[in-house]
Amino acid sequence: MKLEPIIKDTVTLANSEIKKIADRIADTAILAAEKISIDPSFKAEKGSFESLMLERLKTFDQTKIKNLQKLVIPLAKAPQDVRMGLYGELGKIDIMKVNSIEDAVKKLEPLKIERKLLGLRTVPLNLNLSDIQIKKYLDNQSEILSTHNITSIDAITGGGRFFSDIGQLSEDENTELDDFQPQAVTDKLALYIRRVKCVDETGSRFAERFGDDEIAMAGTSVDETGDTKKITEFRVGNSFNDGDTKWYNPHKQFHWFNMREGGNTWPKSYYLTFILAEKDNGGLSEFLQKLWDKIGKEVTAAIASAIGAAIGSTLGPLGTAIGAAIGYAVAKIVEWFIKLWKDDIFPPKTISCTVPAFGARWTKNGNWGSTTSTYRTAHFYGHSGHYYVEYYWKLFS
């Protein structure tokens, strides 16, 4: 069987129940941003969304703060029906009368999450089970990995493939890996950057004549267990003009994953988010990493609460759906920043790779068997600029 990893250059969030969770968390962060926009002197609790938003707001000058207040204040004072049209139940919250948006959200009616739509077990109506038996049936999520009842990562994130039999697969099993069978098991997956190209530097045409872009990259990763990690910022270049390219020789390893984590449950999905920013843009990449980390913790906790189990290897594809949910939530918040704060941000770019087995390989030039994918591009558009990152995935041992 010629198995091939599936790459997604754009990660979407198709599952309705996970989207409910991501929307609520994103809207909580947005309301916190509204609150501190109106009152920049607010004393925020450490670790809260308000505290995080204040960090970003403090990088703006007073003129920019006054301008963004002209946009945010009318929105915050809009009638409740308008607010609910934007934020659902969160529109009921009077943001200036609460000390913590997150605490106020917890007092609202809990989200109604359909376990069946998440791809998790539901109790058959024709079974006469005691309460204890029902609880055991629902809580023992590891059993569902060997059945068709769990949603594949593609179903969660909007792809077209469905893995009907998600079970356990070991490199020792007889799995028809063609001529790659006797080779060393490629149990690691990495992403390499070949180059970063400036198609159009940031700023107006007038501004471009008097300065060059100093670009840095950072990122985050989510593995098959839902574990999120920060990828440390590094400088790409300090004098980008239109058409300039930063070539990496050897190619730069952005991040790598150990595919043995999470046991032998397949397929395994991995997410990476590129954060591209100007170095002089007020610590933007660091802010976005903190936002990603905060959103990640909230999404993980919310999904775990909804399914009644800890996120981890026992949840297989559902655990890695965290990556899609975080990417969706952060993108929604960044969109708000651009519209209301007029912030000069390149929206982060989230990509993914789903590996069906250790012996999976890519097809290149019509031939199956390559341990490296074709070159891919991730485009970044923002504040009148356009950059792209050329990258590829690689399987290795």
Short mmCIF file of C-alpha atoms in Angstrom, two decimals:
data_model
loop_
_atom_site.label_atom_id
_atom_site.label_comp_id
_atom_site.label_asym_id
_atom_site.label_seq_id
_atom_site.Cartn_x
_atom_site.Cartn_y
_atom_site.Cartn_z
CA MET A 1 0.00 0.00 0.00
CA LYS A 2 1.51 3.33 -1.07
CA LEU A 3 0.60 5.72 1.72
CA GLU A 4 1.23 9.43 1.32
CA PRO A 5 1.32 12.28 3.87
CA ILE A 6 -1.34 14.95 3.38
CA ILE A 7 -0.21 18.58 3.44
CA LYS A 8 -2.53 21.53 3.98
CA ASP A 9 -1.20 24.97 3.14
CA THR A 10 -4.34 26.55 4.57
CA VAL A 11 -5.92 25.09 7.69
CA THR A 12 -9.65 25.61 8.07
CA LEU A 13 -12.02 24.69 10.88
CA ALA A 14 -15.04 22.77 9.60
CA ASN A 15 -16.27 20.98 12.73
CA SER A 16 -19.26 22.93 14.07
CA GLU A 17 -18.73 21.98 17.72
CA ILE A 18 -15.04 22.85 17.85
CA LYS A 19 -15.85 26.09 16.03
CA LYS A 20 -18.33 26.98 18.80
CA ILE A 21 -15.53 26.61 21.34
CA ALA A 22 -13.00 28.57 19.27
CA ASP A 23 -15.51 31.36 18.59
CA ARG A 24 -16.31 31.80 22.27
CA ILE A 25 -12.64 31.99 23.25
CA ALA A 26 -11.81 34.39 20.40
CA ASP A 27 -14.77 36.61 21.30
CA THR A 28 -13.68 36.62 24.95
CA ALA A 29 -10.29 37.95 23.89
CA ILE A 30 -11.88 40.53 21.60
CA LEU A 31 -14.13 41.84 24.40
CA ALA A 32 -11.04 42.15 26.60
CA ALA A 33 -9.39 44.18 23.83
CA GLU A 34 -12.47 46.40 23.63
CA LYS A 35 -12.38 46.96 27.39
CA ILE A 36 -8.76 48.05 27.63
CA SER A 37 -9.10 50.13 24.43
CA ILE A 38 -11.65 52.29 26.22
CA ASP A 39 -9.76 52.27 29.53
CA PRO A 40 -5.98 51.88 28.98
CA SER A 41 -5.41 52.52 32.71
CA PHE A 42 -7.36 49.39 33.69
CA LYS A 43 -5.52 47.26 36.26
CA ALA A 44 -5.62 43.85 34.65
CA GLU A 45 -5.10 40.55 36.42
CA LYS A 46 -1.86 38.82 35.50
CA GLY A 47 -2.36 36.13 32.88
CA SER A 48 -5.74 37.48 31.75
CA PHE A 49 -6.72 38.47 28.24
CA GLU A 50 -6.92 42.08 29.45
CA SER A 51 -3.31 41.92 30.64
CA LEU A 52 -2.17 40.52 27.29
CA MET A 53 -4.04 43.15 25.29
CA LEU A 54 -2.61 45.92 27.46
CA GLU A 55 0.89 44.78 26.53
CA ARG A 56 0.11 45.41 22.88
CA LEU A 57 -1.78 48.66 23.49
CA LYS A 58 1.18 50.14 25.38
CA THR A 59 3.29 49.94 22.21
CA PHE A 60 0.97 52.49 20.52
CA ASP A 61 1.38 56.26 20.79
CA GLN A 62 -1.38 58.44 22.18
CA THR A 63 -2.55 59.54 18.74
CA LYS A 64 -3.12 55.96 17.64
CA ILE A 65 -4.92 55.11 20.90
CA LYS A 66 -7.30 58.08 20.47
CA ASN A 67 -7.98 57.07 16.88
CA LEU A 68 -8.77 53.46 17.74
CA GLN A 69 -11.04 54.61 20.59
CA LYS A 70 -13.14 56.47 18.01
CA LEU A 71 -13.83 53.09 16.40
CA VAL A 72 -14.13 50.92 19.51
CA ILE A 73 -16.30 53.11 21.77
CA PRO A 74 -19.34 53.24 19.42
CA LEU A 75 -19.07 49.47 19.00
CA ALA A 76 -18.98 48.91 22.77
CA LYS A 77 -22.01 51.19 23.25
CA ALA A 78 -24.08 49.55 20.52
CA PRO A 79 -27.51 48.13 21.51
CA GLN A 80 -27.47 44.66 23.04
CA ASP A 81 -29.15 43.06 20.02
CA VAL A 82 -26.37 44.40 17.82
CA ARG A 83 -23.74 43.16 20.25
CA MET A 84 -25.34 39.72 20.40
CA GLY A 85 -25.36 39.62 16.62
CA LEU A 86 -21.58 40.05 16.75
CA TYR A 87 -20.69 38.01 19.84
CA GLY A 88 -23.66 35.74 20.57
CA GLU A 89 -24.35 35.29 24.28
CA LEU A 90 -21.21 37.29 25.08
CA GLY A 91 -23.01 40.34 23.70
CA LYS A 92 -24.99 40.46 26.96
CA ILE A 93 -21.87 41.37 28.92
CA ASP A 94 -21.45 45.04 29.87
CA ILE A 95 -17.69 45.09 29.42
CA MET A 96 -17.13 48.25 31.47
CA LYS A 97 -19.00 46.91 34.51
CA VAL A 98 -17.02 43.71 34.97
CA ASN A 99 -13.48 43.28 36.29
CA SER A 100 -12.76 40.21 34.17
CA ILE A 101 -14.28 39.30 30.82
CA GLU A 102 -13.25 35.68 31.34
CA ASP A 103 -15.07 35.49 34.69
CA ALA A 104 -18.14 37.11 33.15
CA VAL A 105 -18.16 34.56 30.31
CA LYS A 106 -18.01 31.68 32.83
CA LYS A 107 -21.28 32.95 34.34
CA LEU A 108 -23.11 32.65 31.02
CA GLU A 109 -25.01 29.58 29.87
CA PRO A 110 -22.47 26.85 29.00
CA LEU A 111 -22.00 26.00 25.35
CA LYS A 112 -24.12 23.11 24.13
CA ILE A 113 -21.67 20.71 22.54
CA GLU A 114 -22.92 17.65 20.69
CA ARG A 115 -20.48 14.81 21.42
CA LYS A 116 -21.67 12.90 18.38
CA LEU A 117 -20.77 15.83 16.10
CA LEU A 118 -17.30 15.83 17.65
CA GLY A 119 -16.97 12.23 16.53
CA LEU A 120 -17.13 10.87 20.09
CA ARG A 121 -19.23 8.09 21.52
CA THR A 122 -22.89 8.56 22.26
CA VAL A 123 -24.93 6.04 24.18
CA PRO A 124 -27.08 3.80 21.94
CA LEU A 125 -30.76 4.25 22.75
CA ASN A 126 -31.47 0.52 22.71
CA LEU A 127 -29.01 -0.29 25.53
CA ASN A 128 -30.28 -0.62 29.09
CA LEU A 129 -27.24 0.70 31.00
CA SER A 130 -26.81 1.93 34.54
CA ASP A 131 -25.43 5.43 35.22
CA ILE A 132 -22.05 3.89 36.12
CA GLN A 133 -21.95 1.87 32.89
CA ILE A 134 -22.89 4.92 30.84
CA LYS A 135 -20.13 6.97 32.43
CA LYS A 136 -17.57 4.23 31.77
CA TYR A 137 -18.78 3.89 28.18
CA LEU A 138 -18.45 7.61 27.52
CA ASP A 139 -15.21 8.20 29.41
CA ASN A 140 -13.22 5.34 27.93
CA GLN A 141 -12.18 7.30 24.86
CA SER A 142 -9.22 5.10 24.04
CA GLU A 143 -11.53 2.34 22.85
CA ILE A 144 -13.01 4.48 20.10
CA LEU A 145 -9.67 4.70 18.34
CA SER A 146 -10.15 1.22 16.91
CA THR A 147 -13.60 2.02 15.52
CA HIS A 148 -15.01 4.23 12.79
CA ASN A 149 -16.80 6.44 15.33
CA ILE A 150 -14.00 8.98 15.74
CA THR A 151 -13.84 11.87 13.32
CA SER A 152 -10.71 12.03 11.20
CA ILE A 153 -8.55 15.14 11.34
CA ASP A 154 -9.62 15.94 7.78
CA ALA A 155 -13.28 15.92 8.78
CA ILE A 156 -12.47 18.22 11.67
CA THR A 157 -10.47 20.69 9.62
CA GLY A 158 -12.45 20.57 6.41
CA GLY A 159 -10.43 18.23 4.20
CA GLY A 160 -11.81 15.67 1.84
CA ARG A 161 -10.35 12.39 3.09
CA PHE A 162 -11.80 10.17 5.76
CA PHE A 163 -9.80 7.43 7.46
CA SER A 164 -12.51 4.88 8.12
CA ASP A 165 -10.39 2.59 10.29
CA ILE A 166 -8.30 4.54 12.76
CA GLY A 167 -6.45 1.96 14.76
CA GLN A 168 -2.96 1.03 15.84
CA LEU A 169 -0.15 0.47 13.41
CA SER A 170 3.38 -0.54 14.26
CA GLU A 171 6.43 -0.39 12.03
CA ASP A 172 6.80 -4.11 12.76
CA GLU A 173 3.50 -5.00 11.14
CA ASN A 174 3.25 -6.32 7.61
CA THR A 175 2.04 -3.16 5.88
CA GLU A 176 3.32 -3.38 2.29
CA LEU A 177 5.74 -0.48 2.12
CA ASP A 178 7.12 -1.52 -1.26
CA ASP A 179 10.87 -1.09 -1.64
CA PHE A 180 11.02 1.06 1.51
CA GLN A 181 10.12 -1.83 3.79
CA PRO A 182 13.70 -2.82 4.73
CA GLN A 183 14.89 0.77 5.26
CA ALA A 184 15.26 2.50 8.62
CA VAL A 185 11.94 3.71 9.98
CA THR A 186 11.47 7.43 9.39
CA ASP A 187 10.00 8.34 12.74
CA LYS A 188 10.57 12.11 12.66
CA LEU A 189 8.97 14.91 10.66
CA ALA A 190 10.52 18.33 10.11
CA LEU A 191 9.76 21.51 8.22
CA TYR A 192 12.59 23.29 6.41
CA ILE A 193 12.64 26.83 5.04
CA ARG A 194 14.37 27.26 1.69
CA ARG A 195 13.92 31.01 1.29
CA VAL A 196 11.97 34.10 2.33
CA LYS A 197 11.09 36.54 -0.46
CA CYS A 198 9.99 40.16 -0.27
CA VAL A 199 7.56 40.72 -3.13
CA ASP A 200 6.60 44.18 -1.90
CA GLU A 201 8.08 45.79 1.22
CA THR A 202 5.75 47.26 3.84
CA GLY A 203 4.55 50.85 3.98
CA SER A 204 3.43 53.33 1.36
CA ARG A 205 5.47 53.99 -1.77
CA PHE A 206 6.69 57.21 -0.14
CA ALA A 207 7.77 55.36 3.03
CA GLU A 208 9.52 52.63 1.02
CA ARG A 209 11.97 55.16 -0.39
CA PHE A 210 13.28 56.03 3.07
CA GLY A 211 13.57 52.69 4.83
CA ASP A 212 14.00 48.95 4.47
CA ASP A 213 12.09 46.16 6.23
CA GLU A 214 13.77 44.36 9.11
CA ILE A 215 11.98 41.03 9.22
CA ALA A 216 11.90 38.38 11.95
CA MET A 217 10.12 35.04 12.15
CA ALA A 218 8.80 33.01 15.04
CA GLY A 219 6.12 30.39 15.42
CA THR A 220 4.28 27.75 17.35
CA SER A 221 3.77 24.02 16.91
CA VAL A 222 1.08 21.53 17.86
CA ASP A 223 1.86 17.81 17.78
CA GLU A 224 -0.33 14.69 17.62
CA THR A 225 -1.08 14.84 21.34
CA GLY A 226 -2.19 18.49 21.27
CA ASP A 227 1.03 19.68 22.94
CA THR A 228 1.81 23.29 21.97
CA LYS A 229 5.37 24.65 21.81
CA LYS A 230 6.89 28.05 21.11
CA ILE A 231 9.37 28.43 18.25
CA THR A 232 11.89 31.10 19.20
CA GLU A 233 12.08 34.23 17.10
CA PHE A 234 15.00 34.58 14.69
CA ARG A 235 16.10 37.37 12.37
CA VAL A 236 15.47 36.78 8.67
CA GLY A 237 17.02 39.99 7.31
CA ASN A 238 17.40 43.67 8.11
CA SER A 239 17.29 45.37 4.71
CA PHE A 240 14.49 43.92 2.59
CA ASN A 241 13.48 45.88 -0.50
CA ASP A 242 11.07 44.87 -3.23
CA GLY A 243 12.25 41.66 -4.89
CA ASP A 244 14.90 40.77 -2.29
CA THR A 245 15.27 37.13 -1.22
CA LYS A 246 16.89 35.55 1.82
CA TRP A 247 18.23 32.13 0.79
CA TYR A 248 19.11 29.50 3.38
CA ASN A 249 22.02 27.21 2.52
CA PRO A 250 21.79 24.75 4.14
CA HIS A 251 18.03 24.99 4.42
CA LYS A 252 16.83 26.18 7.82
CA GLN A 253 15.04 23.67 10.02
CA PHE A 254 12.06 25.55 11.44
CA HIS A 255 10.83 22.74 13.69
CA TRP A 256 10.72 18.96 13.96
CA PHE A 257 8.37 16.41 15.54
CA ASN A 258 8.95 12.98 17.06
CA MET A 259 6.28 10.78 15.50
CA ARG A 260 6.70 8.13 18.21
CA GLU A 261 4.95 10.38 20.70
CA GLY A 262 1.32 9.55 21.24
CA GLY A 263 1.78 5.83 20.69
CA ASN A 264 1.07 3.92 17.48
CA THR A 265 -2.29 5.47 16.72
CA TRP A 266 -2.58 6.70 13.14
CA PRO A 267 -2.97 9.02 11.31
CA LYS A 268 -0.92 11.66 13.15
CA SER A 269 -1.38 15.34 12.35
CA TYR A 270 1.08 18.15 12.99
CA TYR A 271 0.53 21.89 12.89
CA LEU A 272 2.98 24.75 12.47
CA THR A 273 2.23 28.44 12.53
CA PHE A 274 4.53 30.97 10.90
CA ILE A 275 4.65 34.38 12.58
CA LEU A 276 6.26 37.01 10.36
CA ALA A 277 6.79 40.53 11.71
CA GLU A 278 8.88 43.65 11.39
CA LYS A 279 11.47 43.78 14.17
CA ASP A 280 10.62 47.42 14.94
CA ASN A 281 6.89 46.73 15.29
CA GLY A 282 6.71 46.83 19.09
CA GLY A 283 7.55 43.20 19.87
CA LEU A 284 4.71 41.98 17.69
CA SER A 285 5.99 38.44 17.19
CA GLU A 286 6.42 37.99 20.95
CA PHE A 287 2.90 39.31 21.54
CA LEU A 288 1.44 36.92 18.95
CA GLN A 289 3.27 34.00 20.54
CA LYS A 290 1.85 34.92 23.95
CA LEU A 291 -1.61 35.25 22.42
CA TRP A 292 -1.22 31.84 20.74
CA ASP A 293 -0.12 30.28 24.03
CA LYS A 294 -3.04 31.79 25.94
CA ILE A 295 -5.55 30.76 23.28
CA GLY A 296 -4.02 27.28 23.18
CA LYS A 297 -4.48 26.75 26.90
CA GLU A 298 -8.06 28.00 26.78
CA VAL A 299 -8.97 25.87 23.75
CA THR A 300 -7.39 22.76 25.28
CA ALA A 301 -9.23 23.23 28.57
CA ALA A 302 -12.54 23.92 26.83
CA ILE A 303 -12.35 20.87 24.56
CA ALA A 304 -11.28 18.67 27.47
CA SER A 305 -14.24 19.95 29.49
CA ALA A 306 -16.64 19.34 26.60
CA ILE A 307 -15.60 15.72 26.13
CA GLY A 308 -14.98 14.90 29.77
CA ALA A 309 -11.40 13.70 29.29
CA ALA A 310 -7.86 15.03 29.26
CA ILE A 311 -6.42 16.01 25.89
CA GLY A 312 -3.57 13.73 24.93
CA SER A 313 -2.56 10.62 23.08
CA THR A 314 -5.78 8.78 23.90
CA LEU A 315 -7.77 11.18 21.76
CA GLY A 316 -5.81 10.74 18.54
CA PRO A 317 -7.05 13.04 15.75
CA LEU A 318 -9.28 15.02 18.10
CA GLY A 319 -6.25 16.00 20.16
CA THR A 320 -4.55 17.48 17.11
CA ALA A 321 -7.72 19.40 16.19
CA ILE A 322 -6.54 21.85 18.82
CA GLY A 323 -4.11 23.19 16.23
CA ALA A 324 -6.91 24.06 13.82
CA ALA A 325 -9.01 25.59 16.60
CA ILE A 326 -6.17 27.78 17.87
CA GLY A 327 -5.30 28.94 14.37
CA TYR A 328 -8.92 29.84 13.69
CA ALA A 329 -9.29 31.76 16.97
CA VAL A 330 -6.04 33.69 16.60
CA ALA A 331 -6.89 34.60 12.99
CA LYS A 332 -10.26 35.95 14.11
CA ILE A 333 -8.62 38.10 16.80
CA VAL A 334 -5.95 39.38 14.41
CA GLU A 335 -8.67 40.33 11.92
CA TRP A 336 -10.26 42.43 14.68
CA PHE A 337 -6.90 44.06 15.44
CA ILE A 338 -6.48 45.03 11.79
CA LYS A 339 -9.99 46.46 11.48
CA LEU A 340 -10.41 48.19 14.85
CA TRP A 341 -6.87 48.87 16.07
CA LYS A 342 -5.57 49.44 12.54
CA ASP A 343 -2.62 47.33 13.64
CA ASP A 344 0.17 46.63 11.17
CA ILE A 345 0.11 42.85 11.38
CA PHE A 346 0.89 40.05 8.99
CA PRO A 347 -1.82 37.54 9.91
CA PRO A 348 -0.10 34.33 11.14
CA LYS A 349 -0.14 31.42 8.71
CA THR A 350 -1.02 27.91 9.96
CA ILE A 351 -0.16 24.82 7.93
CA SER A 352 -0.39 21.12 8.67
CA CYS A 353 0.91 17.70 7.67
CA THR A 354 -0.97 14.47 8.37
CA VAL A 355 1.11 11.28 8.27
CA PRO A 356 -0.83 8.00 7.86
CA ALA A 357 2.04 5.65 8.86
CA PHE A 358 5.80 5.45 9.38
CA GLY A 359 6.22 4.15 5.85
CA ALA A 360 4.37 6.99 4.16
CA ARG A 361 6.17 8.78 1.33
CA TRP A 362 5.44 11.58 -1.13
CA THR A 363 5.02 11.32 -4.86
CA LYS A 364 7.42 13.54 -6.82
CA ASN A 365 7.77 13.70 -10.58
CA GLY A 366 5.20 10.93 -10.86
CA ASN A 367 7.13 8.52 -8.65
CA TRP A 368 6.11 7.50 -5.15
CA GLY A 369 8.85 7.10 -2.54
CA SER A 370 10.27 10.51 -1.64
CA THR A 371 10.95 11.39 2.01
CA THR A 372 10.68 15.10 1.15
CA SER A 373 7.63 16.94 -0.12
CA THR A 374 7.58 19.37 -3.02
CA TYR A 375 8.31 23.03 -2.28
CA ARG A 376 5.34 24.93 -0.86
CA THR A 377 4.74 28.64 -0.27
CA ALA A 378 3.09 30.53 2.58
CA HIS A 379 2.11 34.08 1.62
CA PHE A 380 1.88 37.01 4.02
CA TYR A 381 -0.02 40.19 3.19
CA GLY A 382 -0.18 43.15 5.56
CA HIS A 383 0.33 46.91 5.92
CA SER A 384 0.85 47.29 2.17
CA GLY A 385 3.50 44.57 2.08
CA HIS A 386 3.74 41.07 0.61
CA TYR A 387 6.21 38.35 1.60
CA TYR A 388 6.28 34.63 1.10
CA VAL A 389 8.10 31.73 2.75
CA GLU A 390 9.13 28.76 0.62
CA TYR A 391 9.28 25.55 2.64
CA TYR A 392 8.99 21.77 2.52
CA TRP A 393 8.34 18.85 4.87
CA LYS A 394 10.86 16.06 5.40
CA LEU A 395 10.59 12.58 6.96
CA PHE A 396 13.77 11.28 8.55
CA SER A 397 15.06 8.86 11.18
#
